[in-house]
Short mmCIF file of C-alpha atoms in Angstrom, two decimals:
data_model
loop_
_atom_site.label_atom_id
_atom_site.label_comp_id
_atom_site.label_asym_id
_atom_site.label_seq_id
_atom_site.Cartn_x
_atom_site.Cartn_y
_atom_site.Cartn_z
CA UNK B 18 -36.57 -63.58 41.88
CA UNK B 19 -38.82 -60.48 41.49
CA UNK B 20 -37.06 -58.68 43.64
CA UNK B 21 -33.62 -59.37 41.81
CA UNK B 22 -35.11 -58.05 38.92
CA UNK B 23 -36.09 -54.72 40.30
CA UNK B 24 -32.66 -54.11 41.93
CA UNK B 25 -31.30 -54.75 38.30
CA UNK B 26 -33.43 -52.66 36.91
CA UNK B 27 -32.89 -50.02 39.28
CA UNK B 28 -29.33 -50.54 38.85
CA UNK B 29 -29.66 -49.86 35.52
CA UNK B 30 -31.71 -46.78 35.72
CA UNK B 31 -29.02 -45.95 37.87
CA UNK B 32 -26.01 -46.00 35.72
CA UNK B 33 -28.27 -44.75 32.19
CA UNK B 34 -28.87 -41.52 35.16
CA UNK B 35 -25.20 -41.29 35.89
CA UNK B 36 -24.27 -41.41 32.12
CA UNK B 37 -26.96 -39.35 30.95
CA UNK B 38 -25.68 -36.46 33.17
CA UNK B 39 -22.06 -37.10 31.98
CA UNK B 40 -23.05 -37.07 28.24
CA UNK B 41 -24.89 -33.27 28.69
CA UNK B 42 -22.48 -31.95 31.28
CA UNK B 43 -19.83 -32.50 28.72
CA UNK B 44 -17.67 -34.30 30.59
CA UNK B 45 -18.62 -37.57 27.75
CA UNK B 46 -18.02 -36.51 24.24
CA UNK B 47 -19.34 -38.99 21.32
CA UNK B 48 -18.52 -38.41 18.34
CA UNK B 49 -21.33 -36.83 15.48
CA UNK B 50 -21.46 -36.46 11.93
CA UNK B 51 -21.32 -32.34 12.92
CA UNK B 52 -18.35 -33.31 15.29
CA UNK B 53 -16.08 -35.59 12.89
CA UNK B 54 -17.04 -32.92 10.22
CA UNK B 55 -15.02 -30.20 12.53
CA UNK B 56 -12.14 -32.10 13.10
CA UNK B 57 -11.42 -32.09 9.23
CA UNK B 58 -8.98 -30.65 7.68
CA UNK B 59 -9.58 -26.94 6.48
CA UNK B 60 -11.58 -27.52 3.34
CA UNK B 61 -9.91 -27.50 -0.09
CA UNK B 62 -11.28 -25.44 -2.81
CA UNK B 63 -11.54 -25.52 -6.60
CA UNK B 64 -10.39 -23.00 -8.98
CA UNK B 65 -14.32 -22.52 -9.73
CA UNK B 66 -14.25 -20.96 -6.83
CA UNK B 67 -12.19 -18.14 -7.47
CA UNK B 68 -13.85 -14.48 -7.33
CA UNK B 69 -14.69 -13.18 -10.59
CA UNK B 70 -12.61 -10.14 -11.53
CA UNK B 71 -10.52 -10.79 -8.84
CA UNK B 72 -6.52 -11.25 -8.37
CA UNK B 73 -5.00 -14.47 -6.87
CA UNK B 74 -1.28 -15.01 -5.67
CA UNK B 75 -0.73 -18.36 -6.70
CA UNK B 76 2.16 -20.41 -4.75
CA UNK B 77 2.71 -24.48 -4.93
CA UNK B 78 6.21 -25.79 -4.18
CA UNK B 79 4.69 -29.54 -5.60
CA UNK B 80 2.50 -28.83 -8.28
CA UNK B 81 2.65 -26.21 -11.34
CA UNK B 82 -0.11 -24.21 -12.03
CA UNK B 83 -1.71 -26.15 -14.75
CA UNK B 84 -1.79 -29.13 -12.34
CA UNK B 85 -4.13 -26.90 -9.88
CA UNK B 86 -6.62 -25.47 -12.35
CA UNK B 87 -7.35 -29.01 -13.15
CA UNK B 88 -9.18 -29.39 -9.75
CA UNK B 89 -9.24 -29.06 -6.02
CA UNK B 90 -6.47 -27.59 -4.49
CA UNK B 91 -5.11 -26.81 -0.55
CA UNK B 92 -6.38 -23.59 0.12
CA UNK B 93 -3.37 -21.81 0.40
CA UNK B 94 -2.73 -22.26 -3.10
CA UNK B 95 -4.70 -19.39 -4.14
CA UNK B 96 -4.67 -16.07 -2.13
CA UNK B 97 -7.15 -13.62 -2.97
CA UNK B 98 -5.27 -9.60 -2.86
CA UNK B 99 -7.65 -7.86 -0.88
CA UNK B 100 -9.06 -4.68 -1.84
CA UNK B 101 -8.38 -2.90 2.35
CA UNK B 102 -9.96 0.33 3.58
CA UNK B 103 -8.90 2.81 0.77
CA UNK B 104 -9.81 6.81 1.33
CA UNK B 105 -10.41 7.84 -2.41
CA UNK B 106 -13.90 6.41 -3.17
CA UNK B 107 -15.44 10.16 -2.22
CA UNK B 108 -12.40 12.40 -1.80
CA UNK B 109 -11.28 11.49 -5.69
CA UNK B 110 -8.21 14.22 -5.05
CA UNK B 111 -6.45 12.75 -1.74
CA UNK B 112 -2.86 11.13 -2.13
CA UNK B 113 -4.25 7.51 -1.94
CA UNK B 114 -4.00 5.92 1.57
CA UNK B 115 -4.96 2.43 2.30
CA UNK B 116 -5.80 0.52 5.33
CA UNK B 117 -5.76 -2.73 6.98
CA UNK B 118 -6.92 -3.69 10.40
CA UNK B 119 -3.92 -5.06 12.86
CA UNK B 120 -6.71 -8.45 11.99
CA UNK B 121 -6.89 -8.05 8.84
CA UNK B 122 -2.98 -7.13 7.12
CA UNK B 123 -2.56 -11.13 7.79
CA UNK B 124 -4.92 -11.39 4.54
CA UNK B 125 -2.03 -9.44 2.83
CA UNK B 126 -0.77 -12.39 -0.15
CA UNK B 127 2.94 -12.46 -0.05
CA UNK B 128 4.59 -12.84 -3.77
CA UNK B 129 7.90 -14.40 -3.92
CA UNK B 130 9.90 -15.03 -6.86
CA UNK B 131 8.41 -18.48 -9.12
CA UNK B 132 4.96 -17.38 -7.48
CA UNK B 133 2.20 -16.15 -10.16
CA UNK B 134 0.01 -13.45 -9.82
CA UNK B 135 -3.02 -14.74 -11.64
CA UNK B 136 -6.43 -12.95 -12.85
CA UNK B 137 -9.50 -14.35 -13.06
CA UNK B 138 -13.07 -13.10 -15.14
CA UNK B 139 -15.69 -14.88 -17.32
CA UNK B 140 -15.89 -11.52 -19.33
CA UNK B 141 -12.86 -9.51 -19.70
CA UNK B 142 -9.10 -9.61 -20.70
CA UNK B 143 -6.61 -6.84 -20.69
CA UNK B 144 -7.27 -6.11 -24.45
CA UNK B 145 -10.86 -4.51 -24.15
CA UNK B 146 -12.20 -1.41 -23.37
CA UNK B 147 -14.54 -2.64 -20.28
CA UNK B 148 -11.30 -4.13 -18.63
CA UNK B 149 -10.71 -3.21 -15.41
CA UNK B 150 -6.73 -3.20 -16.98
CA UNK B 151 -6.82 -0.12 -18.63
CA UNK B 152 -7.54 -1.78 -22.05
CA UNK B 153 -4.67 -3.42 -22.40
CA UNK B 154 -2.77 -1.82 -19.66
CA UNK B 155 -2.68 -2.99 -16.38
CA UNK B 156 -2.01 -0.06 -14.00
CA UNK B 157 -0.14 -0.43 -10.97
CA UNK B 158 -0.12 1.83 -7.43
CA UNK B 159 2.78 0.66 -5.49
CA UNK B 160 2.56 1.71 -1.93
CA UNK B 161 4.90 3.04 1.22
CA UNK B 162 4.36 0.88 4.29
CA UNK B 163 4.57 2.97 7.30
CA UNK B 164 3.37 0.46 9.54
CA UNK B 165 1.08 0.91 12.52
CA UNK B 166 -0.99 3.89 13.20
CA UNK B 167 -3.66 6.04 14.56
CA UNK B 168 -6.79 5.98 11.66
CA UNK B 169 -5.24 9.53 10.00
CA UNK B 170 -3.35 9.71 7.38
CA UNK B 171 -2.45 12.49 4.94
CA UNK B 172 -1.51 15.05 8.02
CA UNK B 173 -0.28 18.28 6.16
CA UNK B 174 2.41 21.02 8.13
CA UNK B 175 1.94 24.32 8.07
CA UNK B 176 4.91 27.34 7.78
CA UNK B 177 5.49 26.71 11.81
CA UNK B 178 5.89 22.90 11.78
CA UNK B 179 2.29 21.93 12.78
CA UNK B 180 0.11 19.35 11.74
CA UNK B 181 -3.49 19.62 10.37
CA UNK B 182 -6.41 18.03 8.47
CA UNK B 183 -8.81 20.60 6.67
CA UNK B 184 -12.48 19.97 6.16
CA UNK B 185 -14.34 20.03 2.54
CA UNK B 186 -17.49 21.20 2.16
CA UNK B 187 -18.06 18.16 -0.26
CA UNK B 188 -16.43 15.51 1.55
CA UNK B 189 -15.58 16.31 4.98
CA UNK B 190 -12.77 14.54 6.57
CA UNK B 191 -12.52 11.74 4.04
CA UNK B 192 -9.64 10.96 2.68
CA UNK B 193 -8.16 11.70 5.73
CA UNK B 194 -10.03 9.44 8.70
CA UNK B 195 -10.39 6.28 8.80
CA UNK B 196 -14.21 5.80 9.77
CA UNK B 197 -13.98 2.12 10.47
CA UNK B 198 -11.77 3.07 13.67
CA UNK B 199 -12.46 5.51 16.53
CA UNK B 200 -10.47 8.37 14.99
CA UNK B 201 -14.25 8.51 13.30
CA UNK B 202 -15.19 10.48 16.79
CA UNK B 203 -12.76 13.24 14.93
CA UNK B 204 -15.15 14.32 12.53
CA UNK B 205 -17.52 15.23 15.29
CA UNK B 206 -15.63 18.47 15.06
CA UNK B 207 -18.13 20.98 13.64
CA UNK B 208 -16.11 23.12 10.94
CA UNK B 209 -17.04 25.08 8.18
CA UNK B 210 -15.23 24.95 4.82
CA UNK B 211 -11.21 25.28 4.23
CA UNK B 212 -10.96 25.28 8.37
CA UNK B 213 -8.27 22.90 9.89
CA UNK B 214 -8.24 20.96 12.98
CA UNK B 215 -4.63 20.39 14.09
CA UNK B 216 -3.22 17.54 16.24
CA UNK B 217 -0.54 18.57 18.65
CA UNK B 218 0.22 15.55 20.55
CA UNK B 219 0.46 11.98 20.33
CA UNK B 220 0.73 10.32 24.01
CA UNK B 221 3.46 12.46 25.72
CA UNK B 222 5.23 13.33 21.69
CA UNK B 223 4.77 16.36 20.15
CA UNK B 224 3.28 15.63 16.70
CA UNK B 225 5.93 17.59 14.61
CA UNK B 226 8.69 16.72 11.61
CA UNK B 227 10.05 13.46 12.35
CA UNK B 228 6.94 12.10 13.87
CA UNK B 229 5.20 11.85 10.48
CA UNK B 230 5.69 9.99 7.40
CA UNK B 231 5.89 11.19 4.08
CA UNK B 232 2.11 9.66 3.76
CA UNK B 233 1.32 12.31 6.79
CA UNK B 234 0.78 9.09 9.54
CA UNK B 235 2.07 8.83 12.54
CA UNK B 236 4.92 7.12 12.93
CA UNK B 237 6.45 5.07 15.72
CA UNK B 238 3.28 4.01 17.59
CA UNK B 239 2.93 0.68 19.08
CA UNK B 240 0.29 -1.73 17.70
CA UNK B 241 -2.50 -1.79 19.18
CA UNK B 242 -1.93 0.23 21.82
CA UNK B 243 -4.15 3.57 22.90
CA UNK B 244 -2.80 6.67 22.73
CA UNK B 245 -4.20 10.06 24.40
CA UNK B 246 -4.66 12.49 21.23
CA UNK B 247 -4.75 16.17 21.59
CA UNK B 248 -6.85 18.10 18.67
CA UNK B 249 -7.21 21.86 18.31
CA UNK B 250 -9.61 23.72 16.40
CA UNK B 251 -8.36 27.11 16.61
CA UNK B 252 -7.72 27.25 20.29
CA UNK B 253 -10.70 25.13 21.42
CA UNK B 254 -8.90 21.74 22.43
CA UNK B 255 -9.85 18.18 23.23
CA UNK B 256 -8.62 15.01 23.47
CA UNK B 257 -9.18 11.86 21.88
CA UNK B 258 -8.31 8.13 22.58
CA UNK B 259 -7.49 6.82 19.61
CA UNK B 260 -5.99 3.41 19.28
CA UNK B 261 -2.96 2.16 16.91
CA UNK B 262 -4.82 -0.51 15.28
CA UNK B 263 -4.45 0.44 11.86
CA UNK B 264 -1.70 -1.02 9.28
CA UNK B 265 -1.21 1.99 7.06
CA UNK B 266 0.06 2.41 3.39
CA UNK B 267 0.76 5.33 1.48
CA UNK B 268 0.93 5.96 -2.53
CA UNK B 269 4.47 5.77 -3.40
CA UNK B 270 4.68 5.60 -7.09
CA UNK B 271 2.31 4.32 -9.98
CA UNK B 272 2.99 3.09 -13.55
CA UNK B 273 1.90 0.82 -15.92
CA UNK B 274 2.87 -2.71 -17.66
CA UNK B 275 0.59 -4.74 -20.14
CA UNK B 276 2.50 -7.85 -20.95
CA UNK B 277 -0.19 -11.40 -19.58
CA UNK B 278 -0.51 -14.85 -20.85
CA UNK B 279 -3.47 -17.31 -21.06
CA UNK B 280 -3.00 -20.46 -18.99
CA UNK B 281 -5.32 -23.90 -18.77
CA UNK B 282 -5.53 -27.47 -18.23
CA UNK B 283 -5.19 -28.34 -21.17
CA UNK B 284 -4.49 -32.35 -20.45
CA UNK B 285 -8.81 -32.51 -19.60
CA UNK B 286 -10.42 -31.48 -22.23
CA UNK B 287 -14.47 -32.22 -21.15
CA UNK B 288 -13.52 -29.79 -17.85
CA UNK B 289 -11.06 -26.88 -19.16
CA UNK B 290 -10.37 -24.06 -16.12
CA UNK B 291 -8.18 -21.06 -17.16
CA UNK B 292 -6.86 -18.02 -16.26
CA UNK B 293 -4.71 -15.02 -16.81
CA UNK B 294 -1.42 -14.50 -15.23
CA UNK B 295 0.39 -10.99 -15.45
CA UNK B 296 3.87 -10.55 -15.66
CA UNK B 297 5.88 -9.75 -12.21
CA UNK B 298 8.83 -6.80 -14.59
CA UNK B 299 12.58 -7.79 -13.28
CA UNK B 300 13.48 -4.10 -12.03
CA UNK B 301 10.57 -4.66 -9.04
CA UNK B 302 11.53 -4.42 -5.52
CA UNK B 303 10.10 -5.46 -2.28
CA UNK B 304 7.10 -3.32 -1.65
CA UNK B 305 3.34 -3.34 -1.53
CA UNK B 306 1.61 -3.38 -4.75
CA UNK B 307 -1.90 -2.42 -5.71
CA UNK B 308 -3.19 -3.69 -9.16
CA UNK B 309 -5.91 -2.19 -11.18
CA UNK B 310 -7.74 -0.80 -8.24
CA UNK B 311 -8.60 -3.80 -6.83
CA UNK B 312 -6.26 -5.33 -4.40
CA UNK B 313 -3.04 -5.15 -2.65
CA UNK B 314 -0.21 -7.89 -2.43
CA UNK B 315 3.37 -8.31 -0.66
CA UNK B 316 6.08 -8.81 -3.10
CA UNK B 317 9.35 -10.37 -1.68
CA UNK B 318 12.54 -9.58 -3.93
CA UNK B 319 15.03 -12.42 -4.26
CA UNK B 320 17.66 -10.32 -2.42
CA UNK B 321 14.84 -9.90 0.46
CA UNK B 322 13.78 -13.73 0.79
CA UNK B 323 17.12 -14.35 3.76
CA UNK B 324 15.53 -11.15 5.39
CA UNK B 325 11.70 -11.46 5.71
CA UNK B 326 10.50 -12.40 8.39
CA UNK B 327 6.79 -14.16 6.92
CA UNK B 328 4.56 -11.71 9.25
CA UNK B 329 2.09 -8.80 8.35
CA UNK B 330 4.72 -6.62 9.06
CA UNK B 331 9.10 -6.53 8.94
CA UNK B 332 10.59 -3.49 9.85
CA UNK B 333 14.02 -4.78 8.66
CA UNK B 334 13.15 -5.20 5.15
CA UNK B 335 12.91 -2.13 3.20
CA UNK B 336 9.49 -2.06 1.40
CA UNK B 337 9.98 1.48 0.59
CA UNK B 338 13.10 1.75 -1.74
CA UNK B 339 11.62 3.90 -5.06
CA UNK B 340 11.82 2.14 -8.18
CA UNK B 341 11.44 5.42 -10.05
CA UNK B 342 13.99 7.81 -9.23
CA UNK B 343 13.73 11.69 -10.21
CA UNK B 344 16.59 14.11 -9.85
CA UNK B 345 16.96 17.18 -7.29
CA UNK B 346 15.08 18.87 -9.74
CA UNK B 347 11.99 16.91 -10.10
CA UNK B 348 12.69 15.44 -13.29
CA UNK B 349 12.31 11.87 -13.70
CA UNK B 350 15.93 10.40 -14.07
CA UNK B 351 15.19 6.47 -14.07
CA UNK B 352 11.79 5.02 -15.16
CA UNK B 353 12.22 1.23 -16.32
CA UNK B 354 8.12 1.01 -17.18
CA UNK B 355 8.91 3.92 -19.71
CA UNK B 356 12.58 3.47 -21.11
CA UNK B 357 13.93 6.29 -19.21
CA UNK B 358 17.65 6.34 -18.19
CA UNK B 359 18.80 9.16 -17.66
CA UNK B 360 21.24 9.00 -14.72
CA UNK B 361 24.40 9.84 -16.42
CA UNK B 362 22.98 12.90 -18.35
CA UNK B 363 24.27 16.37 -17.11
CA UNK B 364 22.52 18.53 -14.67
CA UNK B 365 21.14 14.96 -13.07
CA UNK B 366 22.50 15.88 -9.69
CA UNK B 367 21.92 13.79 -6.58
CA UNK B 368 18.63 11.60 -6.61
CA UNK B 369 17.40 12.03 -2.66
CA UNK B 370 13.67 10.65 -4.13
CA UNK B 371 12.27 8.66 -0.95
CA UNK B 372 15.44 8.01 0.76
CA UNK B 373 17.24 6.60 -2.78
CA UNK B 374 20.28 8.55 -3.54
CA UNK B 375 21.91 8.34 -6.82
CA UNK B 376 24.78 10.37 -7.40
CA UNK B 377 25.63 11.69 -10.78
CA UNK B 378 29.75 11.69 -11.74
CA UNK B 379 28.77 14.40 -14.68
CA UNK B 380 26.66 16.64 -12.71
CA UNK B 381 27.33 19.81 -13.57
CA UNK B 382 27.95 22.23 -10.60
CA UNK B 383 28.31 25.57 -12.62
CA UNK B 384 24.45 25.17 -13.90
CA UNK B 385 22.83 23.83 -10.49
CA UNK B 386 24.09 24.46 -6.99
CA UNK B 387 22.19 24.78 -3.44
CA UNK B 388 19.00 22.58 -2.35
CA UNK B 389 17.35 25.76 -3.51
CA UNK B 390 17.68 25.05 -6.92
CA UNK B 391 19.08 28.23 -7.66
CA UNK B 392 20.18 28.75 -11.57
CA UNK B 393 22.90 31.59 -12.11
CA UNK B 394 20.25 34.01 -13.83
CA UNK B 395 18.49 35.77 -10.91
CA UNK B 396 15.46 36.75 -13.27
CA UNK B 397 14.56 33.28 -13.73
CA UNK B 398 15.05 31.81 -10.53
CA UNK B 399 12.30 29.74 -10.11
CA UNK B 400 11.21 26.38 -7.96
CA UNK B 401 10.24 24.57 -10.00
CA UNK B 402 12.90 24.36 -12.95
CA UNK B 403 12.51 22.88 -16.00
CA UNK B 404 8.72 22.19 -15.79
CA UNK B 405 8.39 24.34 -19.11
CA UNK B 406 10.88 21.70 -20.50
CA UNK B 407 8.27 18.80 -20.37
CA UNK B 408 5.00 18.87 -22.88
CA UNK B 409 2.53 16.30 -21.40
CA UNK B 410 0.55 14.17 -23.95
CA UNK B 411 -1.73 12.12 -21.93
CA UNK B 412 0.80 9.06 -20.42
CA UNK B 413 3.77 10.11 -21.90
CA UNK B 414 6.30 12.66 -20.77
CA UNK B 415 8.70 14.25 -23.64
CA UNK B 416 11.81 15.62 -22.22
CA UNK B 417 13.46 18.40 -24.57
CA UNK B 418 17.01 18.19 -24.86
CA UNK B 419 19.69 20.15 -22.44
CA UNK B 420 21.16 21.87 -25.14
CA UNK B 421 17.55 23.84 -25.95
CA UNK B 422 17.03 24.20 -22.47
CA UNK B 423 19.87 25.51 -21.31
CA UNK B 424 21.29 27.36 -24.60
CA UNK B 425 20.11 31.09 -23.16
CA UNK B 426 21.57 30.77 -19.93
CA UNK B 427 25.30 32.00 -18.98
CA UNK B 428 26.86 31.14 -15.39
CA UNK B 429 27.70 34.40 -13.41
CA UNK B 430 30.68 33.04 -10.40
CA UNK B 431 29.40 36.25 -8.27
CA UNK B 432 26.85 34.53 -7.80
CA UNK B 433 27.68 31.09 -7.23
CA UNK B 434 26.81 29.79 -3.13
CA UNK B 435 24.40 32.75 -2.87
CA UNK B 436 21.10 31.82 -0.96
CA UNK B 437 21.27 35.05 1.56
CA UNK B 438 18.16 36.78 -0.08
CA UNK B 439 16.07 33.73 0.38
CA UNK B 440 14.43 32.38 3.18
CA UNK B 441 15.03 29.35 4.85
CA UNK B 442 12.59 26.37 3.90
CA UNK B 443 13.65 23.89 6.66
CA UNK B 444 10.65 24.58 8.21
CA UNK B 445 8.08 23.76 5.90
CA UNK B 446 6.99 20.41 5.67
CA UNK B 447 4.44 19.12 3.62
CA UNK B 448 3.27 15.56 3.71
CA UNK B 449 2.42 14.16 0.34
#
């Protein structure tokens, strides 16, 4: 009998061995409060968990939004617009460039028509001065995509096609490297002030017009891949590998709108949640939009909606078709923010702003010809045209009329087609 015992008992210490080593080798899995608690669904959130002074793209194909600021929600219901790598917080005078990460541009909040772009702040509204909308106007920066690049942007060309940052005594490079990427190991280049440091090629491509956007990037990389950069200072040389990691947008125009509305759950009246939600103008267009200086959304147009593919990134849909249009001229021809239409007015020309070509049916060829801008009076032949027709009061641009500005000029046919005493321009490029 005794010894029965101690064979069970070593059979047992036996099998509590065997399991024992199964349980911590992993091979047995039981189930824990910790373990149960991962295989949850991703956590819902509350509207009182919303950022303060933040923007939210709000999109629910069941509920409305009233329904969702009454309590917890999926959590892509709200989408915070994230603020990205932007290069104007020292360099206040560079074009505005901002980046993502090829991680982080899936952040990006896509907009589609019956979404709301929503605002949310226990202190401020659009009305007052401490707003971060422009008391009372919300300012907008809508932005070029120019997909993946190197971390440079804002690459200027000098008179023989060449590309170059220039260093600033105050700032350096910023405003033109990204220092959260390796092109940081660029600024290792010791300069002195107003000296440039061009880069000549890009992998096996010569880094000339075509290459680079109108935001001065780099255009047709690959994402994420490495690319062997050449850099010269003067004729001192060396290379860098610098990797295409960086979604990249560009300032493409900026206005302002002001028109909001208060919205709350208004059915529970012991736990009221509300917020602001800003009104998405009908003249917008597919594009990348940065509000108030604090963060950056995707905006799908209802023409767009058959074409977008739902990723960080479409090449086929055009995100970069100007809203504002000027004519050949520089004058502003169409602005819908400001209640300028102007297409059909003489002298308008042929819009070519950002790709977008307008043509006018009234321009009139006997005042304007060549992409010189040429006028028929040689003694004013200037580039810039009809700047001295604008006066600028703060915001707001006050065109005078064509009759005053062109009542003292006559049209001379001798010289009508002329451009042989200039020089040709083709080769300068400058990247804004």
């Amino acid at each position: 009998m005794g010894k029965r015992i101690l064979w069970i008992f070593i059979a047992f210490i036996g099998l509590f061995t065997i399991i024992y080593a199964l349980i911590s080798t992993g091979v047995i899995r039981l189930d824990t409060a910790d373990s149960m608690q991962e295989e949850l669904p991703e956590a819902i959130i509350s509207v009182e968990d919303l950022e303060d002074g933040k923007f939210y793209v709000w999109h629910d194909n069941q509920y409305s939004l009233e329904h969702d600021l009454e309590g917890a929600v999926d959590p892509d219901v709200f989408k915070i617009c994230p603020e990205g790598t932007v290069n104007w917080v020292k360099n206040k005078n560079a074009n505005h460039t901002i980046w993502f990460s090829s991680d982080e541009d899936n952040d990006i909040p896509t907009l589609f028509p019956g979404d709301q772009l929503i605002y949310v702040s226990k202190t401020s509204t659009p009305g007052e001065n401490d707003s971060i909308l422009e008391d009372g106007n919300i300012k907008w920066e809508r932005y070029a995509d120019y997909g993946y690049s190197i971390g440079v942007a804002n690459l200027s060309a000098d008179k023989s096609g060449h590309y170059y940052i220039e260093y600033n005594s105050d700032h350096g490079y910023e405003g033109f490297i990204n220092k959260k990427t390796n092109a940081k190991d660029v600024s290792d280049f010791k300069n002195f002030v107003g000296s440039r440091i061009y880069i000549d090629k890009v992998g096996n491509q010569d880094v000339r017009n075509g290459l680079v956007s109108a935001g001065g990037t780099i255009t047709g990389l690959t994402k994420n891949a490495d690319y062997l950069c050449k850099w010269y200072k003067g004729t001192y040389v060396s290379d860098f590998k610098l990797s295409a990691n960086s979604h990249v947008f560009s300032i493409l125009e900026s206005f302002m709108t002001h028109n909001w509305e208060f919205v709350a759950n208004d059915t529970n009246l012991s736990d009221i949640h509300s917020c602001i939600t800003i009104t998405i103008p009908n003249h917008f267009k597919s594009g990348y939009y940065y509000i108030a200086g604090t963060g950056l959304f995707r905006y799908v147009s209802m023409e767009d909606i058959s074409i977008y593919n739902g990723s960080a990134y479409d090449p086929h849909v055009n995100w970069n078709d100007p809203i504002i249009l000027y004519d050949e001229h520089g004058l502003v021809m169409y602005d819908p923010f400001q209640n300028i239409d102007e297409r059909d007015r003489m002298g308008a020309g042929t819009s070519t702003s950002n790709g977008s070509t307008v043509v006018n049916p009234n321009y009139n060829e006997q005042i304007y010809h060549s992409d010189f801008k040429i006028i028929t009076d040689p003694n004013i032949n200037q580039p810039d045209v009809g700047a001295e027709g604008y006066e600028d009061f703060d915001d707001e641009i006050v065109r005078k009329s064509d009759e005053e500005y062109f009542e003292d000029y006559e049209y001379d046919e001798d010289l009508e087609g002329s451009t042989d005493n200039f020089d040709d321009l083709n080769g300068e490029v400058t990247a804004e």
